[in-house]
Structure formats: C-alpha cells, structure tokens
Short mmCIF file of C-alpha atoms and ligand atoms in Angstrom, two decimals:
data_model
loop_
_atom_site.label_atom_id
_atom_site.label_comp_id
_atom_site.label_asym_id
_atom_site.label_seq_id
_atom_site.Cartn_x
_atom_site.Cartn_y
_atom_site.Cartn_z
CA MET B 1 -13.71 -21.21 6.32
CA PRO B 2 -13.00 -19.76 9.77
CA LEU B 3 -14.25 -16.37 10.63
CA ARG B 4 -11.30 -13.53 10.34
CA LEU B 5 -11.65 -11.15 13.00
CA THR B 6 -9.62 -8.79 12.09
CA GLY B 7 -11.67 -8.19 8.46
CA LEU B 8 -14.75 -7.02 10.05
CA THR B 9 -15.41 -3.39 10.60
CA ARG B 10 -16.72 -2.59 15.01
CA THR B 11 -20.34 -2.51 13.43
CA GLU B 12 -19.76 -6.07 12.24
CA LEU B 13 -18.45 -7.54 15.11
CA THR B 14 -21.01 -6.00 16.95
CA ASP B 15 -23.99 -7.15 14.61
CA LEU B 16 -21.58 -11.03 15.18
CA MET B 17 -21.92 -11.19 18.69
CA VAL B 18 -25.26 -10.47 18.63
CA GLN B 19 -25.87 -13.25 15.87
CA TRP B 20 -24.23 -15.44 18.70
CA GLY B 21 -26.34 -14.17 20.93
CA GLU B 22 -24.12 -11.71 23.46
CA LYS B 23 -24.34 -8.60 24.68
CA PRO B 24 -23.36 -6.28 22.41
CA TYR B 25 -20.32 -5.16 25.16
CA ARG B 26 -18.32 -8.03 24.28
CA ALA B 27 -17.60 -6.91 20.68
CA GLN B 28 -16.35 -4.04 21.76
CA GLN B 29 -14.28 -5.99 23.91
CA VAL B 30 -12.88 -8.06 20.94
CA TRP B 31 -12.34 -5.43 19.42
CA SER B 32 -10.38 -3.69 21.88
CA TRP B 33 -7.96 -7.07 21.91
CA VAL B 34 -7.71 -6.76 18.38
CA PHE B 35 -7.19 -3.95 18.50
CA VAL B 36 -5.74 -1.77 20.69
CA LYS B 37 -3.90 -4.30 22.68
CA LEU B 38 -2.59 -6.16 19.83
CA ALA B 39 -3.59 -9.07 20.85
CA SER B 40 -1.74 -12.52 18.96
CA SER B 41 -3.71 -15.12 19.32
CA VAL B 42 -7.54 -15.71 21.56
CA GLU B 43 -5.52 -17.35 24.88
CA GLU B 44 -4.55 -13.10 25.97
CA MET B 45 -8.19 -12.15 26.38
CA SER B 46 -7.73 -12.05 30.18
CA ASP B 47 -11.22 -10.98 30.68
CA LEU B 48 -13.49 -13.16 28.48
CA SER B 49 -14.98 -16.01 29.88
CA LYS B 50 -13.96 -19.45 29.90
CA PRO B 51 -16.86 -20.55 27.77
CA PHE B 52 -16.40 -17.52 25.42
CA ARG B 53 -12.73 -17.67 24.55
CA ALA B 54 -13.38 -21.78 23.40
CA ARG B 55 -15.51 -20.30 21.33
CA LEU B 56 -13.84 -17.94 19.70
CA ALA B 57 -10.97 -20.19 19.44
CA SER B 58 -12.56 -22.58 17.79
CA GLU B 59 -14.80 -20.18 14.82
CA ILE B 60 -12.24 -17.95 13.89
CA ALA B 61 -8.52 -17.85 12.14
CA PRO B 62 -5.47 -16.90 13.53
CA LEU B 63 -4.96 -13.77 13.98
CA ARG B 64 -2.10 -13.11 12.43
CA PRO B 65 0.38 -13.85 9.80
CA GLU B 66 3.01 -16.74 10.16
CA VAL B 67 6.29 -14.79 9.66
CA VAL B 68 8.01 -16.57 6.60
CA SER B 69 11.61 -13.98 6.89
CA HIS B 70 12.60 -10.29 8.65
CA ARG B 71 15.70 -8.35 7.18
CA VAL B 72 16.52 -5.35 8.68
CA SER B 73 18.53 -2.60 6.40
CA ALA B 74 21.39 -0.98 7.55
CA ASP B 75 19.46 2.47 7.37
CA GLY B 76 16.63 0.78 10.40
CA THR B 77 14.32 -0.20 6.94
CA GLU B 78 12.53 -3.17 7.73
CA LYS B 79 10.91 -6.02 5.76
CA TRP B 80 8.10 -9.53 6.27
CA LEU B 81 8.10 -11.67 4.11
CA LEU B 82 4.24 -12.74 5.66
CA ALA B 83 2.71 -16.34 4.53
CA CYS B 84 -1.62 -16.70 4.17
CA GLU B 85 -2.87 -19.69 5.36
CA ASP B 86 -2.92 -20.63 2.07
CA ARG B 87 0.37 -19.78 1.22
CA ILE B 88 0.76 -17.51 -0.61
CA THR B 89 3.09 -14.51 0.29
CA MET B 90 3.47 -10.92 0.57
CA GLU B 91 6.17 -8.76 1.41
CA THR B 92 5.29 -5.67 4.25
CA VAL B 93 7.99 -2.77 5.04
CA PHE B 94 8.69 -0.11 7.59
CA ILE B 95 10.61 2.82 7.67
CA PRO B 96 11.47 4.35 10.67
CA GLU B 97 11.47 8.49 10.48
CA THR B 98 12.62 11.23 13.11
CA SER B 99 9.42 11.95 13.56
CA ARG B 100 7.59 8.88 12.62
CA GLY B 101 7.46 5.47 10.95
CA THR B 102 5.25 4.16 8.29
CA VAL B 103 4.02 0.47 7.30
CA CYS B 104 4.31 -0.36 3.14
CA VAL B 105 1.37 -2.55 2.81
CA SER B 106 0.57 -5.05 0.21
CA SER B 107 -2.13 -4.75 -1.11
CA GLN B 108 -2.31 -8.27 -3.33
CA ALA B 109 0.24 -11.07 -4.84
CA GLY B 110 1.69 -10.29 -7.07
CA CYS B 111 0.67 -7.43 -9.59
CA SER B 112 -1.18 -7.48 -13.46
CA LEU B 113 0.13 -4.60 -14.44
CA ALA B 114 4.00 -5.09 -15.12
CA CYS B 115 5.49 -2.02 -15.30
CA PRO B 116 9.31 -3.34 -16.09
CA PHE B 117 11.19 -0.86 -14.02
CA CYS B 118 9.03 -3.15 -11.49
CA ARG B 119 10.21 -5.70 -9.87
CA THR B 120 6.86 -6.50 -8.60
CA GLY B 121 5.89 -6.75 -12.40
CA THR B 122 8.17 -9.18 -12.96
CA LEU B 123 5.41 -11.70 -11.18
CA PRO B 124 2.42 -13.02 -12.27
CA LEU B 125 -0.64 -11.66 -9.96
CA ARG B 126 -1.56 -15.27 -7.96
CA ARG B 127 -4.42 -13.29 -6.19
CA ASN B 128 -5.61 -10.31 -4.66
CA LEU B 129 -5.14 -9.74 -1.24
CA THR B 130 -8.37 -10.46 1.25
CA ALA B 131 -9.57 -7.04 3.73
CA ALA B 132 -7.78 -9.81 6.28
CA GLU B 133 -5.21 -10.21 5.22
CA ILE B 134 -4.64 -6.38 4.63
CA VAL B 135 -5.16 -5.70 7.81
CA GLU B 136 -3.08 -7.83 9.61
CA GLN B 137 0.22 -5.88 7.63
CA VAL B 138 -0.38 -3.30 9.86
CA THR B 139 -1.93 -5.16 13.38
CA PHE B 140 1.72 -7.57 12.93
CA VAL B 141 3.68 -4.84 12.32
CA ARG B 142 2.28 -1.75 14.75
CA ALA B 143 3.27 -5.32 17.50
CA THR B 144 5.88 -6.34 16.74
CA LEU B 145 7.53 -2.47 17.17
CA ALA B 146 5.53 -1.68 19.92
CA ASN B 147 7.02 -4.35 22.03
CA ARG B 148 10.08 -2.69 21.06
CA GLY B 149 9.16 0.51 21.61
CA ILE B 150 9.39 1.89 17.92
CA ARG B 151 5.79 4.05 16.47
CA VAL B 152 3.51 2.79 13.53
CA THR B 153 2.56 6.26 13.15
CA ASN B 154 2.06 6.09 9.25
CA VAL B 155 0.70 3.97 6.46
CA VAL B 156 0.67 3.42 2.70
CA LEU B 157 -0.35 0.95 0.50
CA MET B 158 1.89 0.83 -1.35
CA GLY B 159 3.39 -2.52 -1.30
CA MET B 160 3.35 -5.65 -3.82
CA GLY B 161 0.26 -4.89 -6.12
CA GLU B 162 -2.22 -2.47 -7.52
CA PRO B 163 -4.59 -1.44 -5.44
CA LEU B 164 -7.02 -0.48 -6.98
CA TYR B 165 -7.12 -3.40 -9.11
CA ASN B 166 -8.28 -4.87 -5.12
CA LEU B 167 -11.49 -1.56 -4.50
CA GLU B 168 -13.33 -4.00 -2.47
CA ALA B 169 -10.35 -5.26 -0.17
CA VAL B 170 -8.29 -1.94 0.01
CA THR B 171 -11.80 -0.34 0.68
CA GLN B 172 -12.89 -2.62 3.96
CA ALA B 173 -9.70 -2.53 5.06
CA VAL B 174 -8.46 0.80 5.28
CA ARG B 175 -12.17 1.89 7.07
CA ILE B 176 -10.68 -0.67 9.88
CA ILE B 177 -7.29 0.70 9.69
CA MET B 178 -8.63 3.81 9.92
CA ASP B 179 -11.14 3.59 12.88
CA GLY B 180 -10.67 6.07 15.46
CA ASN B 181 -11.97 3.54 18.46
CA GLY B 182 -8.57 0.93 16.74
CA LEU B 183 -5.51 1.67 14.58
CA ALA B 184 -6.40 4.76 14.42
CA ILE B 185 -4.36 5.82 12.07
CA GLY B 186 -6.21 9.17 10.42
CA CYS B 187 -6.73 10.00 6.72
CA ARG B 188 -3.51 12.32 6.88
CA LYS B 189 -1.38 9.34 8.06
CA LEU B 190 -2.68 6.85 5.15
CA THR B 191 -2.00 7.69 2.05
CA LEU B 192 -3.09 4.85 -1.45
CA SER B 193 -0.43 4.92 -3.94
CA THR B 194 -1.92 4.09 -8.21
CA SER B 195 -0.63 3.74 -11.18
CA GLY B 196 -3.75 5.37 -12.94
CA VAL B 197 -6.31 3.48 -12.80
CA VAL B 198 -8.64 5.66 -14.09
CA ASN B 199 -12.08 4.06 -14.42
CA ARG B 200 -11.36 2.84 -10.75
CA MET B 201 -11.05 6.91 -9.71
CA GLU B 202 -14.22 8.03 -9.03
CA GLU B 203 -15.34 5.28 -7.14
CA ALA B 204 -12.22 4.71 -4.48
CA GLY B 205 -12.90 9.46 -4.35
CA LYS B 206 -15.96 8.13 -3.11
CA ASN B 207 -15.02 5.60 -0.34
CA LEU B 208 -11.81 6.59 0.39
CA ASN B 209 -10.85 9.27 2.26
CA VAL B 210 -7.52 8.97 2.04
CA ASN B 211 -4.40 11.50 -0.09
CA LEU B 212 -4.11 10.22 -3.44
CA ALA B 213 -0.10 9.28 -4.90
CA ILE B 214 -0.16 8.59 -8.60
CA SER B 215 3.01 6.98 -10.21
CA LEU B 216 3.53 9.50 -13.15
CA HIS B 217 6.90 8.93 -14.56
CA SER B 218 6.20 10.69 -17.95
CA VAL B 219 4.81 13.97 -18.74
CA ARG B 220 4.79 12.38 -23.04
CA ASP B 221 1.99 9.41 -23.87
CA THR B 222 5.06 7.84 -26.08
CA VAL B 223 7.23 6.89 -22.52
CA ARG B 224 4.41 6.37 -20.33
CA ASP B 225 2.97 3.97 -22.67
CA GLN B 226 6.36 2.04 -21.84
CA LEU B 227 6.82 2.61 -18.27
CA VAL B 228 3.83 2.36 -17.30
CA PRO B 229 1.98 -0.33 -19.45
CA ILE B 230 -1.47 0.71 -18.43
CA ASN B 231 -0.95 4.25 -20.01
CA ARG B 232 -1.66 2.76 -23.38
CA LYS B 233 -5.30 2.01 -21.90
CA PHE B 234 -6.28 5.50 -19.89
CA ASN B 235 -4.20 7.58 -21.80
CA LEU B 236 -1.91 10.94 -19.41
CA ALA B 237 -5.59 12.70 -20.86
CA ALA B 238 -7.95 10.71 -18.75
CA LEU B 239 -5.03 10.45 -16.06
CA LYS B 240 -5.52 14.21 -15.66
CA ARG B 241 -8.89 14.42 -15.73
CA ALA B 242 -9.40 11.53 -13.01
CA ALA B 243 -6.44 13.38 -10.77
CA LEU B 244 -8.50 16.70 -10.91
CA ALA B 245 -12.11 14.73 -10.41
CA TRP B 246 -10.16 13.39 -7.03
CA PRO B 247 -11.91 15.07 -3.75
CA LEU B 248 -9.38 16.98 -2.46
CA ARG B 249 -10.69 17.27 0.88
CA GLY B 250 -9.86 20.85 2.99
CA ARG B 251 -5.91 21.23 1.49
CA GLY B 252 -5.66 18.47 0.31
CA ARG B 253 -2.71 17.84 -2.93
CA ILE B 254 -2.12 15.21 -4.76
CA THR B 255 1.13 13.98 -4.82
CA TRP B 256 2.99 12.37 -7.94
CA GLU B 257 5.59 9.53 -8.19
CA TYR B 258 8.23 10.19 -10.44
CA VAL B 259 11.01 7.68 -10.68
CA LEU B 260 14.69 9.09 -11.98
CA LEU B 261 15.57 6.83 -14.79
CA ASP B 262 18.60 7.16 -16.23
CA GLY B 263 18.55 8.56 -19.91
CA ILE B 264 14.75 8.36 -19.71
CA ASN B 265 12.89 11.22 -18.78
CA ASP B 266 15.20 12.68 -16.74
CA SER B 267 16.02 15.69 -18.31
CA GLU B 268 15.62 18.82 -18.12
CA GLN B 269 13.31 18.82 -20.98
CA ASP B 270 11.17 16.67 -18.81
CA ALA B 271 11.06 18.44 -15.86
CA LEU B 272 9.90 21.80 -18.18
CA GLU B 273 6.94 19.54 -19.28
CA LEU B 274 6.31 17.58 -15.91
CA VAL B 275 5.53 20.91 -15.01
CA HIS B 276 3.79 22.65 -17.49
CA TRP B 277 1.49 19.05 -17.32
CA LEU B 278 1.26 19.89 -13.99
CA LYS B 279 -0.21 23.16 -14.44
CA GLY B 280 -3.63 23.40 -12.15
CA ILE B 281 -3.53 20.72 -10.52
CA PRO B 282 -2.92 21.10 -7.09
CA SER B 283 0.59 19.19 -6.70
CA LYS B 284 3.34 18.21 -4.98
CA VAL B 285 6.30 15.93 -6.90
CA ASN B 286 8.57 13.18 -4.85
CA LEU B 287 11.01 12.48 -7.19
CA LEU B 288 12.57 9.09 -6.45
CA ALA B 289 15.54 7.23 -7.17
CA PHE B 290 15.35 3.94 -8.85
CA ASN B 291 16.29 0.80 -6.83
CA PRO B 292 17.81 -1.32 -9.03
CA TRP B 293 17.56 -5.41 -8.92
CA PRO B 294 18.78 -7.95 -10.85
CA GLY B 295 18.11 -7.75 -14.13
CA ALA B 296 16.40 -4.76 -14.13
CA PRO B 297 16.71 -3.10 -17.78
CA TYR B 298 17.27 0.91 -16.08
CA SER B 299 19.46 2.73 -14.32
CA PRO B 300 19.34 4.77 -11.58
CA SER B 301 20.15 9.48 -12.63
CA SER B 302 23.46 10.56 -10.81
CA ARG B 303 22.30 12.48 -8.09
CA GLU B 304 23.02 15.47 -9.36
CA THR B 305 20.32 15.21 -12.32
CA MET B 306 18.28 14.33 -9.60
CA LEU B 307 19.22 17.53 -8.05
CA ARG B 308 19.03 19.76 -11.31
CA PHE B 309 15.38 18.01 -11.57
CA GLN B 310 14.51 18.52 -8.59
CA GLU B 311 15.82 22.45 -8.91
CA ILE B 312 13.43 22.85 -11.80
CA VAL B 313 10.37 21.65 -11.10
CA ALA B 314 10.82 23.47 -7.05
CA ASN B 315 11.49 26.42 -9.14
CA ALA B 316 7.88 25.92 -10.45
CA GLY B 317 6.61 26.94 -6.93
CA LEU B 318 5.57 23.44 -6.65
CA VAL B 319 6.94 21.22 -3.41
CA THR B 320 8.85 18.75 -5.08
CA ILE B 321 11.37 15.82 -2.84
CA ILE B 322 14.04 13.57 -3.79
CA ARG B 323 12.24 10.48 -2.12
CA ASP B 324 15.89 8.78 -0.98
CA SER B 325 16.38 4.40 -1.48
CA ARG B 326 15.35 3.34 2.12
CA GLY B 327 15.83 -0.52 2.90
CA GLY B 328 17.66 -1.33 -0.50
CA ASP B 329 20.69 -3.72 0.49
CA VAL B 330 17.77 -6.01 1.73
CA GLY B 331 15.28 -5.35 -1.26
CA ALA B 332 13.09 -3.61 0.94
CA ALA B 333 12.94 -0.25 -1.10
CA CYS B 334 10.17 0.98 -4.05
CA GLY B 335 10.16 -1.40 -6.28
CA GLN B 336 12.11 -3.86 -5.27
CA LEU B 337 9.54 -6.51 -3.43
CA ALA B 338 9.33 -10.07 -5.34
CA GLY B 339 7.73 -12.03 -2.75
CA ASP B 340 11.33 -13.71 -2.69
CA ALA B 341 10.31 -17.13 -0.79
CA ASP B 342 7.00 -17.83 -1.85
CA LEU B 343 5.60 -21.13 -0.86
CA THR B 344 4.35 -22.58 -3.75
CA PRO B 345 4.26 -22.55 -7.27
CA PRO B 346 1.02 -21.29 -8.24
CA LEU B 347 -2.11 -23.11 -7.25
CA HIS B 348 -4.00 -22.07 -10.63
CA GLU B 349 -2.91 -20.51 -14.07
CA PRO B 350 -1.54 -17.11 -12.82
CA LEU B 351 -5.16 -14.84 -13.23
CA ALA B 352 -5.09 -12.19 -16.32
CA HIS B 353 -7.05 -9.23 -14.34
CA GLU B 354 -9.20 -8.92 -16.59
CA GLU B 355 -9.03 -5.45 -17.02
CA SER B 356 -4.90 -5.50 -17.06
CA SER B 357 -3.24 -4.16 -19.65
CA GLY B 358 -1.72 -5.11 -23.36
N1 SAH P 1 0.87 -0.26 -8.18
C1 SAH P 1 1.15 0.22 -7.33
C2 SAH P 1 1.29 0.78 -6.17
C3 SAH P 1 2.66 -0.13 -5.46
S1 SAH P 1 4.53 0.29 -6.31
C4 SAH P 1 1.66 1.99 -8.34
O1 SAH P 1 2.78 1.69 -8.89
O2 SAH P 1 1.51 3.24 -7.90
C5 SAH P 1 5.27 2.07 -5.19
C6 SAH P 1 5.69 3.14 -6.17
O3 SAH P 1 7.31 2.21 -6.59
C7 SAH P 1 5.08 2.87 -7.33
O4 SAH P 1 5.56 4.48 -7.70
C8 SAH P 1 5.92 1.87 -8.91
O5 SAH P 1 6.53 3.61 -9.30
C9 SAH P 1 7.32 2.99 -7.44
N2 SAH P 1 8.76 2.12 -7.86
C10 SAH P 1 8.23 0.44 -8.87
N3 SAH P 1 9.99 0.10 -8.82
C11 SAH P 1 10.46 1.07 -8.52
C12 SAH P 1 11.89 0.33 -8.61
N4 SAH P 1 12.42 -0.19 -8.90
N5 SAH P 1 12.05 2.38 -7.93
C13 SAH P 1 11.73 2.53 -7.54
N6 SAH P 1 10.58 2.87 -7.17
C14 SAH P 1 10.22 2.24 -7.69
FE1 SF4 P 2 1.68 -3.02 -10.85
FE2 SF4 P 2 2.56 -0.94 -8.85
FE3 SF4 P 2 4.58 -3.19 -9.77
FE4 SF4 P 2 3.75 -0.89 -11.92
S1 SF4 P 2 4.61 -0.38 -9.93
S2 SF4 P 2 4.32 -3.20 -11.43
S3 SF4 P 2 1.18 -1.09 -11.24
S4 SF4 P 2 3.08 -2.90 -7.87
#
C-alpha cells in the first residue's frame, strides 16, 4: 500500500523523513506543501530536489481524492462526491455563510445506524474512512475554494456516518486538521456530531478537544427509540450522564440537535419536556428543519410550529437557533447524503458494525 501523507501528523512525518535518511527540515517542507500550500501533487513541490521528489512520487499515494460529481445549490452550498482508491465514495459539503465557510465531512461510507429520517441510514455501512480520507476532504475543499478566493474556516464532522464508530481514524484526522502549522482549524471551529454512542463518549472526550453536538430529537425514550435506534441500547438517562461527563473547556456548551418532524416531536409539550430535560446541562439547542428525501416517512413541521417551539425553548433561557436547510435542491442538506453514484457494488457483504443497534 502506498503511503498517505495526508494521514500523518507532523511528528509522524518527521519520523518518516528521518527513516528515509533525510534531514528533519525536509519534513517541514513537505508538510507545508501538503497542508499550507495545499499542493495537489508532488510535481508542484518546487523547492525539493529532483531525486527526493522522485522518491516521494514513487512511494506516496495521490494527495487528492477523485471528483466523481460536483453540484452547486441555488443558495451557494456545494456538494462533491469523491472517490477513494477502492472506488468507495464519500460525500463532502461546503456551506458558505457571511462570516464563515464550513466544510461538512463524512467519517464513514454509509452508516450502521438506521435512523429512519436520515437518508444515509438507508445505506449499508461500506467501511470506515481512513484518517487520510477524512483529512483529504478538508484539503480538497480548501484548495478548490482558495482558487476562487473563498475561505474555509470551520469543519463539522456531520456528513455520512457515525464518527464515534470510527474513533481512531477520526481522532488522528482531528489532530492533523487542528495542527496550528497546517490546516489550523482551532478547537472552537471544529464540531463533531454523534447520535449518542455513549460507550465511546468518555474516550472521545479525553482525546478530542472539539465542540460536541448530540442528535437528540426527543426526550421521550419511546419516541427516541424509534427516531434514533441506538437509544434502545443507550437510553436518554445514559446519554445525559455521558453528556454531563463531557469535558467542556472554558465557556463551552453541548449543542443539542433536534430535527422537527411534523406530528412526531414538535408539540408545545415536547418543547416543555425538552427544556425540563436539559436543566443542569450547559446547552445550546439547534432546531433543524427536516430535509425530505424520496421515500422518507416524515414531513417537516410548519414554520409556525418551528417558531413556537423555538420561542418556548428560548423563553426558558436557552440559546436556540433554527438551522435552516441549506443545499436541499442538490441533496446536500443534513440527512440527504446518499453517495448517489457509488461506483461499485459492495466488495463484500456490508459490515454490520458489532455495536450497531437492533
Ligand atoms: N451520525 C451523526 C452525524 C451525521 S448526521 C449523527 O447522527 O449525529 C448529522 C445531523 O443531521 C444529525 O443531527 C442528524 O440527526 C441530522 N439529520 C439526519 N437526517 C436528517 C434530515 N433528513 N433532515 C434534517 N436533519 C437530519
Ligand atoms: Fe447514521 Fe447519523 Fe444518519 Fe443516524 S442520523 S443514520 S447515526 S448518519
């Protein structure tokens, strides 16, 4: 297997250069080409000697995934379908906002958790993405947009997959993405979203200095059992304990994601119960408009219902925003990612994750 530079931390790259018999400053040069100047190939690394470039070119894997498709929404959101070396595809979304630009990256191809409102949940889990594949989604989007003068300032691990079921690769990728001498995405600009994999949250909290978002969607076990099936394994009480144990640095808060589904979890009573449940947890609530997809068994709540829900939560003193859907017209919104044009049939039976629910 050729080596993937995009999956190495700066220390690991330095060790590799030493193993190769190179001076340590070589590592700094290569690192800077990959993560600061965002070179797309070794040929661009013009200050490296020809023999060294030849060695690099022969030993390392390409620095970029292949673009299978690219769609741009009327609201400026962009979605890429990117192919890995084995033709498995991953989806990456860029969401431009006035003061920031956010890349939403995938952590798995598919997902082993079948939340019924999420299109990714209808796909089998193909495999975990490697740290390099996660990082390359960021380097690729940043390089592509830099050519157009657009800045990538934030990263959210909210694309396809459950990041805590790929914790090792995600941890390595986060280290690389946060390196101040490279992509330099700071801890306040990096958010990981989990459906509530309680038994991985303690380890994640120790290793990852990122904002945590938790997909809540209901504070009644009977309802959450249906919407987020992992709740049957780790119920709301267990989730609350894990959230309370999450190391919030400084003035941090847990972000709770709550997708409003018509007639399912959007009543005034639901809003009051949510407020009650969140008492004592430093929290921020993101109300998500449901993004429909073909065959989805739910519909979005009306605007009035969403505003009323927000009002109740806000009146209780909680920071509450309605996250409007972005990129819906090109299937780039939360929960619409389906890896549409997967290039190959599965190479093997879909991996049922050992800890998947059900
Ligand atoms: N697996 C992780 C991260 C990826 S999903 C998780 O579940 O948190 C990112 C967010 O999109 C989650 O909050 C999820 O609940 C939400 N989501 C999924 N499908 C959606 C849909 N159709 N409309 C709106 N939000 C959706
Ligand atoms: Fe997987 Fe998250 Fe979608 Fe649930 S909401 S199926 S955990 S990607």
